[in-house]
Tab-separated table of C-alpha atoms and ligand atoms in Angstrom:
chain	number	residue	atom	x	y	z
A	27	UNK	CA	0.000	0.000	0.000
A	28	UNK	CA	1.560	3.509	-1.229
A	29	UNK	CA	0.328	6.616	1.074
A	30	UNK	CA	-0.525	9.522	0.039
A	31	UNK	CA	2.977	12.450	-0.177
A	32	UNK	CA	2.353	14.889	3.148
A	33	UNK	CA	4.527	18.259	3.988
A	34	UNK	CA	4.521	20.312	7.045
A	35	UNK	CA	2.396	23.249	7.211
A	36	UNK	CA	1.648	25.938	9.636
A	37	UNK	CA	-1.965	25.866	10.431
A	38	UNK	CA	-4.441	27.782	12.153
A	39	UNK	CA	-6.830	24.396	13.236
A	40	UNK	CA	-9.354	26.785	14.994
A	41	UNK	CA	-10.906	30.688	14.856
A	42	UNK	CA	-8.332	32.917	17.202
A	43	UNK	CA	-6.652	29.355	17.481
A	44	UNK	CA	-2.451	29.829	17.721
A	45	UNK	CA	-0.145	28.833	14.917
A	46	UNK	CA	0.760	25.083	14.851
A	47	UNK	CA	3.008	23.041	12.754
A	48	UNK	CA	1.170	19.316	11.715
A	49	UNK	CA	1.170	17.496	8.762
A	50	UNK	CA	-0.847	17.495	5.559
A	51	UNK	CA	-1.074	15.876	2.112
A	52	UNK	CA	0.719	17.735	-0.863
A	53	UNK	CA	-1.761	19.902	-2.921
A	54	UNK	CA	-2.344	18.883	-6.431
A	55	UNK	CA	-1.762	21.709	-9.133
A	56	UNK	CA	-5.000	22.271	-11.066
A	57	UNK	CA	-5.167	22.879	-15.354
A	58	UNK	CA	-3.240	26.267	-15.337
A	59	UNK	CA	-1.015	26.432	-11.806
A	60	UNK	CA	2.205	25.057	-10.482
A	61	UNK	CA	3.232	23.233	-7.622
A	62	UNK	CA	6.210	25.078	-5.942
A	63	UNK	CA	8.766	23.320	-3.624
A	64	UNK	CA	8.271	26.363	-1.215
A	65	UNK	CA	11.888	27.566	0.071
A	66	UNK	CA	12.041	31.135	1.458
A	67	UNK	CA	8.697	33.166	2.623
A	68	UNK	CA	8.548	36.431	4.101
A	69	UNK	CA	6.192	37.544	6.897
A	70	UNK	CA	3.981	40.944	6.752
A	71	UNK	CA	1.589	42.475	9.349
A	72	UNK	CA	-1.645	41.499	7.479
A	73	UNK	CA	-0.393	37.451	8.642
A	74	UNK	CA	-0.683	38.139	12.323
A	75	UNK	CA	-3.549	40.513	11.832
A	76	UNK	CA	-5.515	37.779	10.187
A	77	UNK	CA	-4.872	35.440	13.215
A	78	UNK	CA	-5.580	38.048	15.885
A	79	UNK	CA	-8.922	38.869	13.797
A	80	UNK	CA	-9.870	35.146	13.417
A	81	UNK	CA	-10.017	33.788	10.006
A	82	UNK	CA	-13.486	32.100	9.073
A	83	UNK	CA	-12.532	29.053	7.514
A	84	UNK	CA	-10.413	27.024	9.590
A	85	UNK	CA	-8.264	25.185	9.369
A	86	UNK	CA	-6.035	27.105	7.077
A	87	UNK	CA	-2.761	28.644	6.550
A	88	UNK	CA	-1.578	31.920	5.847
A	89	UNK	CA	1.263	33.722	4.276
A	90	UNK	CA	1.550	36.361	1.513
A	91	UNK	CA	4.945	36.053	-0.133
A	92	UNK	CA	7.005	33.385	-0.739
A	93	UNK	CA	10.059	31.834	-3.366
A	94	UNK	CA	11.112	28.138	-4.212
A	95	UNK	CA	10.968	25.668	-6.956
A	96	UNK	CA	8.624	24.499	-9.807
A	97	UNK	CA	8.321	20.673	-9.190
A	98	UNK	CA	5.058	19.619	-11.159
A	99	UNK	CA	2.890	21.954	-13.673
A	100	UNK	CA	-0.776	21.426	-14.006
A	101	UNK	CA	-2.479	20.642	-17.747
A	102	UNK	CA	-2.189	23.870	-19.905
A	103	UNK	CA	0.814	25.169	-18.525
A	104	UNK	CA	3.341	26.474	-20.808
A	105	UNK	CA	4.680	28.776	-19.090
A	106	UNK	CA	6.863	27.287	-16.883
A	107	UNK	CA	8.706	24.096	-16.415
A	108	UNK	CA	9.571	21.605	-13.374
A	109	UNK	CA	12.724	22.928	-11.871
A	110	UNK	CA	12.107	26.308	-12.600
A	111	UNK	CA	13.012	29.162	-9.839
A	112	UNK	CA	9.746	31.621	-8.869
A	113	UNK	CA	8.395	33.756	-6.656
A	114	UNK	CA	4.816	34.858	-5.865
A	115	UNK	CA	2.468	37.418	-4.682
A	116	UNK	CA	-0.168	34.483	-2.418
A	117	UNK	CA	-3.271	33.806	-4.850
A	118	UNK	CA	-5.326	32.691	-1.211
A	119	UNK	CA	-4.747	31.192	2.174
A	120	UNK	CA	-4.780	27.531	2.542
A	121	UNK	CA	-3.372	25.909	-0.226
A	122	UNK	CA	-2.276	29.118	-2.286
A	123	UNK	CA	-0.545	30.315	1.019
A	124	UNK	CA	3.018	30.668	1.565
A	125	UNK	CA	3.479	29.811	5.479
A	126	UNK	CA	3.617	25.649	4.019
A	127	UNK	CA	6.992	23.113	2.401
A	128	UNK	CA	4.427	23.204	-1.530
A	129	UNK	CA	2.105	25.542	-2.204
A	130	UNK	CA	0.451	26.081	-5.389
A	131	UNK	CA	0.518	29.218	-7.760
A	132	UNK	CA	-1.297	30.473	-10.646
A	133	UNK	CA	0.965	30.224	-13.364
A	134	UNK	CA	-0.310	34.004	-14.930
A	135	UNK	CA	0.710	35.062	-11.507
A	136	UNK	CA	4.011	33.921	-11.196
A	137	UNK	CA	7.463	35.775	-11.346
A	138	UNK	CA	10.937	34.020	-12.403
A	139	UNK	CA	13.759	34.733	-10.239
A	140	UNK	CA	16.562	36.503	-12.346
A	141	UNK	CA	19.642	34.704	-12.145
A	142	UNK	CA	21.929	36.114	-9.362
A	143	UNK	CA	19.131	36.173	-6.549
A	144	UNK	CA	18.420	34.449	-4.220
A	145	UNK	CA	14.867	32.506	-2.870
A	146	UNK	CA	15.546	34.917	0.082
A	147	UNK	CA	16.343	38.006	-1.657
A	148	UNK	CA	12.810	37.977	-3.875
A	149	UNK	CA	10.846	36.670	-1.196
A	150	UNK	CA	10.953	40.016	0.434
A	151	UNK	CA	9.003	41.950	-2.341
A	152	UNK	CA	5.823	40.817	-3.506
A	153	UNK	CA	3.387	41.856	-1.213
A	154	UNK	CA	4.621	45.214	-0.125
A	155	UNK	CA	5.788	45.750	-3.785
A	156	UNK	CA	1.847	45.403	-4.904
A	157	UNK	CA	0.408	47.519	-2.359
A	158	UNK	CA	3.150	50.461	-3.410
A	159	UNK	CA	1.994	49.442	-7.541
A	160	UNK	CA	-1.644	49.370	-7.467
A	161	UNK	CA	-1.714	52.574	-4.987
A	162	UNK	CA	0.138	54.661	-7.839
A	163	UNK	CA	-0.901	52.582	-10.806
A	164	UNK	CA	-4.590	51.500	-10.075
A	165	UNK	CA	-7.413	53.381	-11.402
A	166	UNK	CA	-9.170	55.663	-8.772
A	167	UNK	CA	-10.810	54.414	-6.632
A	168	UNK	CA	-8.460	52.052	-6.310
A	169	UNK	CA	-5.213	53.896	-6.456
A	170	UNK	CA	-3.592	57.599	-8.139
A	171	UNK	CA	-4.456	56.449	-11.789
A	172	UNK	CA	-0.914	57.454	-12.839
A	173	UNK	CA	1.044	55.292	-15.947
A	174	UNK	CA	2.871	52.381	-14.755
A	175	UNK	CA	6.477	52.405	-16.021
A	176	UNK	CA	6.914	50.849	-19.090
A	177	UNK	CA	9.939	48.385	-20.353
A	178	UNK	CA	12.069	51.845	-20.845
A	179	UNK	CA	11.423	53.958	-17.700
A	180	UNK	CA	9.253	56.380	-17.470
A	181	UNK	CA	9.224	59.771	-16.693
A	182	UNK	CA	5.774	61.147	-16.842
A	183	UNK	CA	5.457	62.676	-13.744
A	184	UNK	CA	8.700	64.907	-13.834
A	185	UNK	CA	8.674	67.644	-11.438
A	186	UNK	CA	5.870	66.715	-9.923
A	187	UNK	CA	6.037	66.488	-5.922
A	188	UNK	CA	4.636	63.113	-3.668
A	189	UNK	CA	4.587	63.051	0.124
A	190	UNK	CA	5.484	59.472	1.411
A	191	UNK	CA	4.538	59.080	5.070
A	192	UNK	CA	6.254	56.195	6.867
A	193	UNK	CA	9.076	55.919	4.412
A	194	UNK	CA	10.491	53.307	6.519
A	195	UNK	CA	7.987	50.789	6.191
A	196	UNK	CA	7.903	47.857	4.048
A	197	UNK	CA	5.515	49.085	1.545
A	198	UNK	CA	6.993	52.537	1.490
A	199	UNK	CA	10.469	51.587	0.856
A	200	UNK	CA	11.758	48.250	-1.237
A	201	UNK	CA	15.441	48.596	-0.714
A	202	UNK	CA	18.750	47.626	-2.730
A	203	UNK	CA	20.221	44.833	-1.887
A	204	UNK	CA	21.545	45.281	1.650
A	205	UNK	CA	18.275	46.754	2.607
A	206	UNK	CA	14.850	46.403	2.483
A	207	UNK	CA	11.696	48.454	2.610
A	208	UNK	CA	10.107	51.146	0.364
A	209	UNK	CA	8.059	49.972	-2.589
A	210	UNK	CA	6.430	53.623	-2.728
A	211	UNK	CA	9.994	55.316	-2.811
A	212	UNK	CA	11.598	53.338	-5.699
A	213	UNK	CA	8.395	53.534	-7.760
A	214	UNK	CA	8.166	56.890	-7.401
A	215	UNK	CA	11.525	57.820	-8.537
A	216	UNK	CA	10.766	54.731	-11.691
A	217	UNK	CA	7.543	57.203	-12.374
A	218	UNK	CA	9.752	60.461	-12.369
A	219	UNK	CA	8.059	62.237	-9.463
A	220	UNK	CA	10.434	64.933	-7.766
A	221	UNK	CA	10.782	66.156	-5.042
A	222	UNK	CA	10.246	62.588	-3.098
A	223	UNK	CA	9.537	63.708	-0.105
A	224	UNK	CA	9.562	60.813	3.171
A	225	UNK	CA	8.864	61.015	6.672
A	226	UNK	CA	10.588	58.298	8.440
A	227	UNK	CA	12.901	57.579	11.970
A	228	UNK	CA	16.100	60.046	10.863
A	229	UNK	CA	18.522	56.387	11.179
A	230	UNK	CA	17.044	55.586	7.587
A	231	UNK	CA	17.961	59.095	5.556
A	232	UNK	CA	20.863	57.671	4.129
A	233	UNK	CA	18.978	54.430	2.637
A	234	UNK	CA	16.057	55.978	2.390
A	235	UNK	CA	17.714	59.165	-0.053
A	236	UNK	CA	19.985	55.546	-1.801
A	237	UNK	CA	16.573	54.663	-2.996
A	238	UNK	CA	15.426	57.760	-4.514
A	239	UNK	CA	13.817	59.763	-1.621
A	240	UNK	CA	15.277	63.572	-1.864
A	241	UNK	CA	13.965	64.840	1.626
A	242	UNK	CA	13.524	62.860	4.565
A	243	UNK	CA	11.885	64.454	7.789
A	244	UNK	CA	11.566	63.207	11.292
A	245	UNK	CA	7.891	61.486	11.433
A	246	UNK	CA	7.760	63.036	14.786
A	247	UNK	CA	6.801	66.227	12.898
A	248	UNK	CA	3.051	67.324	13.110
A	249	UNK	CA	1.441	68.551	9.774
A	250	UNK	CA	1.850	72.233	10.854
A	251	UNK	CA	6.024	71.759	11.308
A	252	UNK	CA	6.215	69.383	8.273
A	253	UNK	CA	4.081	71.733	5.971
A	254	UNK	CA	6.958	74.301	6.742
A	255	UNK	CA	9.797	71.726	5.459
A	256	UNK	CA	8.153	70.808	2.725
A	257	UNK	CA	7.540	74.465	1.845
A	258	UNK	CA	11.188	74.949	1.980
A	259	UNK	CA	11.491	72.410	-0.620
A	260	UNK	CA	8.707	73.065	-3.017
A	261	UNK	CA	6.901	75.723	-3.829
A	262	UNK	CA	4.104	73.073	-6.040
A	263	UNK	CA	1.264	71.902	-4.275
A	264	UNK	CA	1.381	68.701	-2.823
A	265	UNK	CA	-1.090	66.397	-5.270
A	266	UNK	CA	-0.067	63.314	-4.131
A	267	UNK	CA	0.547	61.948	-0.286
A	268	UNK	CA	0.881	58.157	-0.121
A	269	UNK	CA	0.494	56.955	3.632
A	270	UNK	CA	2.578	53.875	3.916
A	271	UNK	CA	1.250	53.680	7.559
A	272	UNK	CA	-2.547	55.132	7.866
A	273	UNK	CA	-2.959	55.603	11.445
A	274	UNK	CA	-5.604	58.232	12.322
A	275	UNK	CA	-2.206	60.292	12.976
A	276	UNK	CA	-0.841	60.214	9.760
A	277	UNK	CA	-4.000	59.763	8.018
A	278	UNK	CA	-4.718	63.283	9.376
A	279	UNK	CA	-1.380	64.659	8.429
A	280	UNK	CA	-1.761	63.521	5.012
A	281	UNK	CA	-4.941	64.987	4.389
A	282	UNK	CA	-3.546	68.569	6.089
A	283	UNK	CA	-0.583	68.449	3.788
A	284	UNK	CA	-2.949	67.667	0.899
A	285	UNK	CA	-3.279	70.325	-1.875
A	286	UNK	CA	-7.190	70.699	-3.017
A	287	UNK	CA	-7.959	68.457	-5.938
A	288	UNK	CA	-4.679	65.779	-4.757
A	289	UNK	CA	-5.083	62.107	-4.013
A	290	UNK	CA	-4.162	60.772	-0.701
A	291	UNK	CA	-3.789	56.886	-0.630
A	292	UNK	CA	-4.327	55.237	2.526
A	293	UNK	CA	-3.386	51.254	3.574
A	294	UNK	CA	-5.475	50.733	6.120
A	295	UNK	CA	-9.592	51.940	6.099
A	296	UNK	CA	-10.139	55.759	6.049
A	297	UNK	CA	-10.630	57.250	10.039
A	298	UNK	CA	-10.571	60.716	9.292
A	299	UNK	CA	-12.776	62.992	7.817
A	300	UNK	CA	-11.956	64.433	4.363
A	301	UNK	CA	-13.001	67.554	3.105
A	302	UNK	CA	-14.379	67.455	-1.038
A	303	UNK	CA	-12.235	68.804	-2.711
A	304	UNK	CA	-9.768	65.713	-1.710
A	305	UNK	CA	-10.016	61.835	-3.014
A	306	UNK	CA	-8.603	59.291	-0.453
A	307	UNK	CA	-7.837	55.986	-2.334
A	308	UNK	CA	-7.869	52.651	0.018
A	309	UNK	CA	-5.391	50.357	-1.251
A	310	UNK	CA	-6.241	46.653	-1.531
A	311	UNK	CA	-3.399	44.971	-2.692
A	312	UNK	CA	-4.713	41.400	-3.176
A	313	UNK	CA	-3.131	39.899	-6.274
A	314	UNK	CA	-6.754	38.491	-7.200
A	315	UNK	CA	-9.811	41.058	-6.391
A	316	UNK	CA	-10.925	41.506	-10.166
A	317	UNK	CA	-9.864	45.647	-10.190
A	318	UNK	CA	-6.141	44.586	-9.202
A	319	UNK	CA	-5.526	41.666	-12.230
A	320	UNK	CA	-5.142	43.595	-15.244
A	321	UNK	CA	-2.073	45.408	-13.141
A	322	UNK	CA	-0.662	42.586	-11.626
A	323	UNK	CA	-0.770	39.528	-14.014
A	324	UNK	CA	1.338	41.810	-16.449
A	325	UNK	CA	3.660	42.834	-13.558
A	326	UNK	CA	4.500	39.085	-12.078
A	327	UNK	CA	4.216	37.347	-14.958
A	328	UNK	CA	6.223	39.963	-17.563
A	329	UNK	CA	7.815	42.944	-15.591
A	330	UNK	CA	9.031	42.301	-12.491
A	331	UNK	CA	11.837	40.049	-12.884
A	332	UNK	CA	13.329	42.275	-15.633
A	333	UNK	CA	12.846	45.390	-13.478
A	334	UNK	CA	14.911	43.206	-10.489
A	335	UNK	CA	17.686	41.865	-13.413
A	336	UNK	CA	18.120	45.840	-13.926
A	337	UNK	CA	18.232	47.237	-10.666
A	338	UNK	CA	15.107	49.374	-11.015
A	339	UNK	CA	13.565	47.370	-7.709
A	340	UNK	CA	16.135	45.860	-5.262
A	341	UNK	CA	15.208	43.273	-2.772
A	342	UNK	CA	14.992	44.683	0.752
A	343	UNK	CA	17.274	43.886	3.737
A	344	UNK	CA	16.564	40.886	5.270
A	345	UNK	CA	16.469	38.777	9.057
A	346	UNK	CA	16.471	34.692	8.538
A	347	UNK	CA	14.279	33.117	11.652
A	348	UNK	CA	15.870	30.341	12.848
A	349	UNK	CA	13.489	26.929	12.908
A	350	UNK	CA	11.740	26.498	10.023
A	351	UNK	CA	7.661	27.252	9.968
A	352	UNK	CA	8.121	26.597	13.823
A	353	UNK	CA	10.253	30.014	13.111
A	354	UNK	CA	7.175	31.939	11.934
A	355	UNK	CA	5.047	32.754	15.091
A	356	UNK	CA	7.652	34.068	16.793
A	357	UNK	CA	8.634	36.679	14.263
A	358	UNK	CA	5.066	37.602	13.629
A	359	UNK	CA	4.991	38.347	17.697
A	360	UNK	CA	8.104	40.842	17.131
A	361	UNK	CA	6.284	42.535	14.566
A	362	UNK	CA	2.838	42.946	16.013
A	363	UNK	CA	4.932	44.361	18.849
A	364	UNK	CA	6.520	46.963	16.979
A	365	UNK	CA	10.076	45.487	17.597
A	366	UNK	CA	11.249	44.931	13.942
A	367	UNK	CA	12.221	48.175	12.328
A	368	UNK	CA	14.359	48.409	8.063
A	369	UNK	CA	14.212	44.763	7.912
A	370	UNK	CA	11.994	41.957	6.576
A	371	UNK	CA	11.576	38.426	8.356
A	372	UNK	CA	12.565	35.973	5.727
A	373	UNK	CA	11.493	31.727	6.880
A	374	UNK	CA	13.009	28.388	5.462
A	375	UNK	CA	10.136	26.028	5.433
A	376	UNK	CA	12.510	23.157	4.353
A	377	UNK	CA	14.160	23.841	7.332
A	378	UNK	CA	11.224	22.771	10.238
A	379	UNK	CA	12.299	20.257	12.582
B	14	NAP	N1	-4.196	47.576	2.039
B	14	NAP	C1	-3.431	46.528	1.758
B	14	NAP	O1	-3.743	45.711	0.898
B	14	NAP	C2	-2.144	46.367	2.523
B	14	NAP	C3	-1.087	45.596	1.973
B	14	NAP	C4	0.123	45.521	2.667
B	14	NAP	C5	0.246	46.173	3.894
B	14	NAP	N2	-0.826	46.855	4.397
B	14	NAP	C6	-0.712	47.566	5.707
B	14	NAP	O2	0.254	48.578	5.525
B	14	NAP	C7	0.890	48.836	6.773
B	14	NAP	C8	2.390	48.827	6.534
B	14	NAP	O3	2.784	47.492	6.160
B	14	NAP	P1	4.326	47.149	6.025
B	14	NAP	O4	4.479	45.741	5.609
B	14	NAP	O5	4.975	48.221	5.210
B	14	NAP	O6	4.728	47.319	7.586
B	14	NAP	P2	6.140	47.338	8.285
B	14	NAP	O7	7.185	47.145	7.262
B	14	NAP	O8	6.055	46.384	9.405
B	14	NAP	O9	6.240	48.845	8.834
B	14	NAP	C9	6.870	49.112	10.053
B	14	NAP	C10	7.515	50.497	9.977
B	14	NAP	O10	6.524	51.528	9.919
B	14	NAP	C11	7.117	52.737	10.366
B	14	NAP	N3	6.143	53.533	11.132
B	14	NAP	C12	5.329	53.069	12.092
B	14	NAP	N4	4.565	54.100	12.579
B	14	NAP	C13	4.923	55.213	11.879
B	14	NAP	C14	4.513	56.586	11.899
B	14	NAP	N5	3.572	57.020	12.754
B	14	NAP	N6	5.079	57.453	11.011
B	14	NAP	C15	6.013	57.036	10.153
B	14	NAP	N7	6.469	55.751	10.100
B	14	NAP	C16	5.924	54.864	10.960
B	14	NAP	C17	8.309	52.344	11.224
B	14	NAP	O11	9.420	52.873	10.540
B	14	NAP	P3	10.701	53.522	11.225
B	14	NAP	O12	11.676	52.379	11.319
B	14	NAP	O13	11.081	54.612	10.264
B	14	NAP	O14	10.322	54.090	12.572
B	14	NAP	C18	8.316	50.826	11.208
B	14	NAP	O15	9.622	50.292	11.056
B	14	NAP	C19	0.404	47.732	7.746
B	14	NAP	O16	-0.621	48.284	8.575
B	14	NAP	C20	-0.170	46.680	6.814
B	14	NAP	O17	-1.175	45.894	7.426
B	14	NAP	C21	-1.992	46.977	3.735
């Protein structure tokens, strides 16, 4: 008698229920998606977040970005081939989710990993690097409506200001190699914009101006103190403010610094009250709600790993958690408590005990 092949996984078994590692079967890819040999993931807030909330189908697993290995294609797939190197932007929890040893991927959805990076490396992007791209690139409502780059770079949006609040967090930065963080930062400077004006802790000004910002202030500042740097570096109104963070605090900053008629785009829901002549744009950054596909198919599955091969986006600085998925809980407790700060958690699932 042959049994069926199992993998670890790290499950949720119950609503509110902790993390556990247990054992499953290995998915089988459905007519158009790959089975990938998962071998680096990367953790982001929305993962705890969605355990503290309680997720409604249990059990599951979560996890938003991960990297590994092609090792079988479903019917239809040209695409791609067994042995393959890819990395992913999660289609779903459970068996599209990253925290598992095989996961499966759409193959319109999937990026190849130019040679010379590593599973780590990519793993860092994809979900902070969507939430930066469909909050510039998406149509409003959903995000600024501005061109995406194309193949050449471009530069439609020369000399025109953006206000990036919380330049050091993942989605507003996406580093160069020996950093991480700030999708928002090296799109902008991809889509011309200038000034690039970040708020951030005053220890990232360096990286933070390495990736394109040109003014960094202390996010300490209220609106009425940062109004008066940034009028010391522009005299343009400020028609686009892209809060990386959207706490009622910044959210309120935002729309303060705001020129009438500008866009503010928020990542969390709206808590403050806008006036009309403003448009606030909440950012969902799910690779499959139907207003995000268009955007993101083309950028996985043709873009990205050119734009990475070039040095347009860099990979973002990066923490390996010891432990495999055992690894994961852990690191999602450091950042629900504030304590990681420039730096991604990266997670081996090969590597659970
Ligand atoms: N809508 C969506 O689809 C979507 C998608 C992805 C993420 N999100 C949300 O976006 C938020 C950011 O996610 P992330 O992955 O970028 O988080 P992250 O990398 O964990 O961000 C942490 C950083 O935020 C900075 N920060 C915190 N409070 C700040 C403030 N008041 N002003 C300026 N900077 C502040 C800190 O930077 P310093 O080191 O400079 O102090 C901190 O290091 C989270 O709430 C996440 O849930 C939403």
């Amino acid at each position: 008698m042959t049994s069926e092949p199992k993998q670890k996984a790290l499950l949720i078994e119950k609503k509110l229920g902790e993390f556990v590692v247990g054992e499953i079967d290995i998915w089988k890819p459905p007519p158009g998606q790959l089975l990938l040999r998962v071998q680096a993931v990367s953790l982001n807030p929305v993962d705890w977040k969605l355990q503290k909330r309680g997720v409604d189908e249990v059990p599951t697993i979560l996890g938003r970005d991960f990297a590994g290995d092609v090792v079988e294609v479903g019917e239809g797939v040209t695409d791609f081939q067994k042995g393959d190197r890819v990395f992913v932007q999660a289609a779903d929890v459970g068996a599209y989710a990253a925290f598992q040893q095989y996961a499966l991927t759409l193959s319109a959805t999937t990026a190849k990993i130019p040679p010379g990076f590593s599973y780590d490396q990519v793993a860092t992007l994809p979900l902070a690097l969507s939430t930066a791209y469909v909050g510039l690139y998406n149509n409003t409502p959903h995000g600024f409506g501005i061109s995406p780059p194309g193949p050449g770079i471009s530069a439609d949006n020369a000399g025109t200001p953006i206000l990036v609040l919380g330049g050091g967090s993942s989605v507003a930065r996406l580093g160069n190699y020996l950093s991480y963080r700030n999708s928002v930062i090296q799109l902008a400077k991809l889509s011309g914009f200038s000034p690039i004006i970040t708020t951030a802790s005053l220890k990232h000004t360096d990286f933070l101006k390495s990736l394109g910002a040109t003014h960094v202030f202390d996010r300490n500042l209220g609106s009425t103190e940062l109004a008066a740097e940034i009028n010391k570096v522009t005299t343009k109104p400020i028609q686009y403010v892209f809060d990386a963070i959207s706490l009622p605090s910044t959210q309120k900053i935002g729309i303060d610094i705001l020129a009438s008629g500008g866009k503010l785009a928020l990542v969390l829901q709206l808590a403050v009250d806008v006036p009309e002549d403003k448009t606030v744009v909440e950012i969902l950054a799910r690779s499959r709600v139907p207003s995000n596909i268009h955007l993101l198919e083309p950028l996985y599955h043709d873009k990205i790993s050119g734009y990475i091969a070039n040095g347009y986006i860099k990979p973002l600085t990066f923490e390996v958690l010891p432990g495999g998925l055992a690894g994961i809980p852990g690191g999602l407790a450091r950042m629900e408590a504030d304590a990681v700060s420039g730096l991604k958690l990266v997670g081996h699932p090969q590597e659970t005990p």
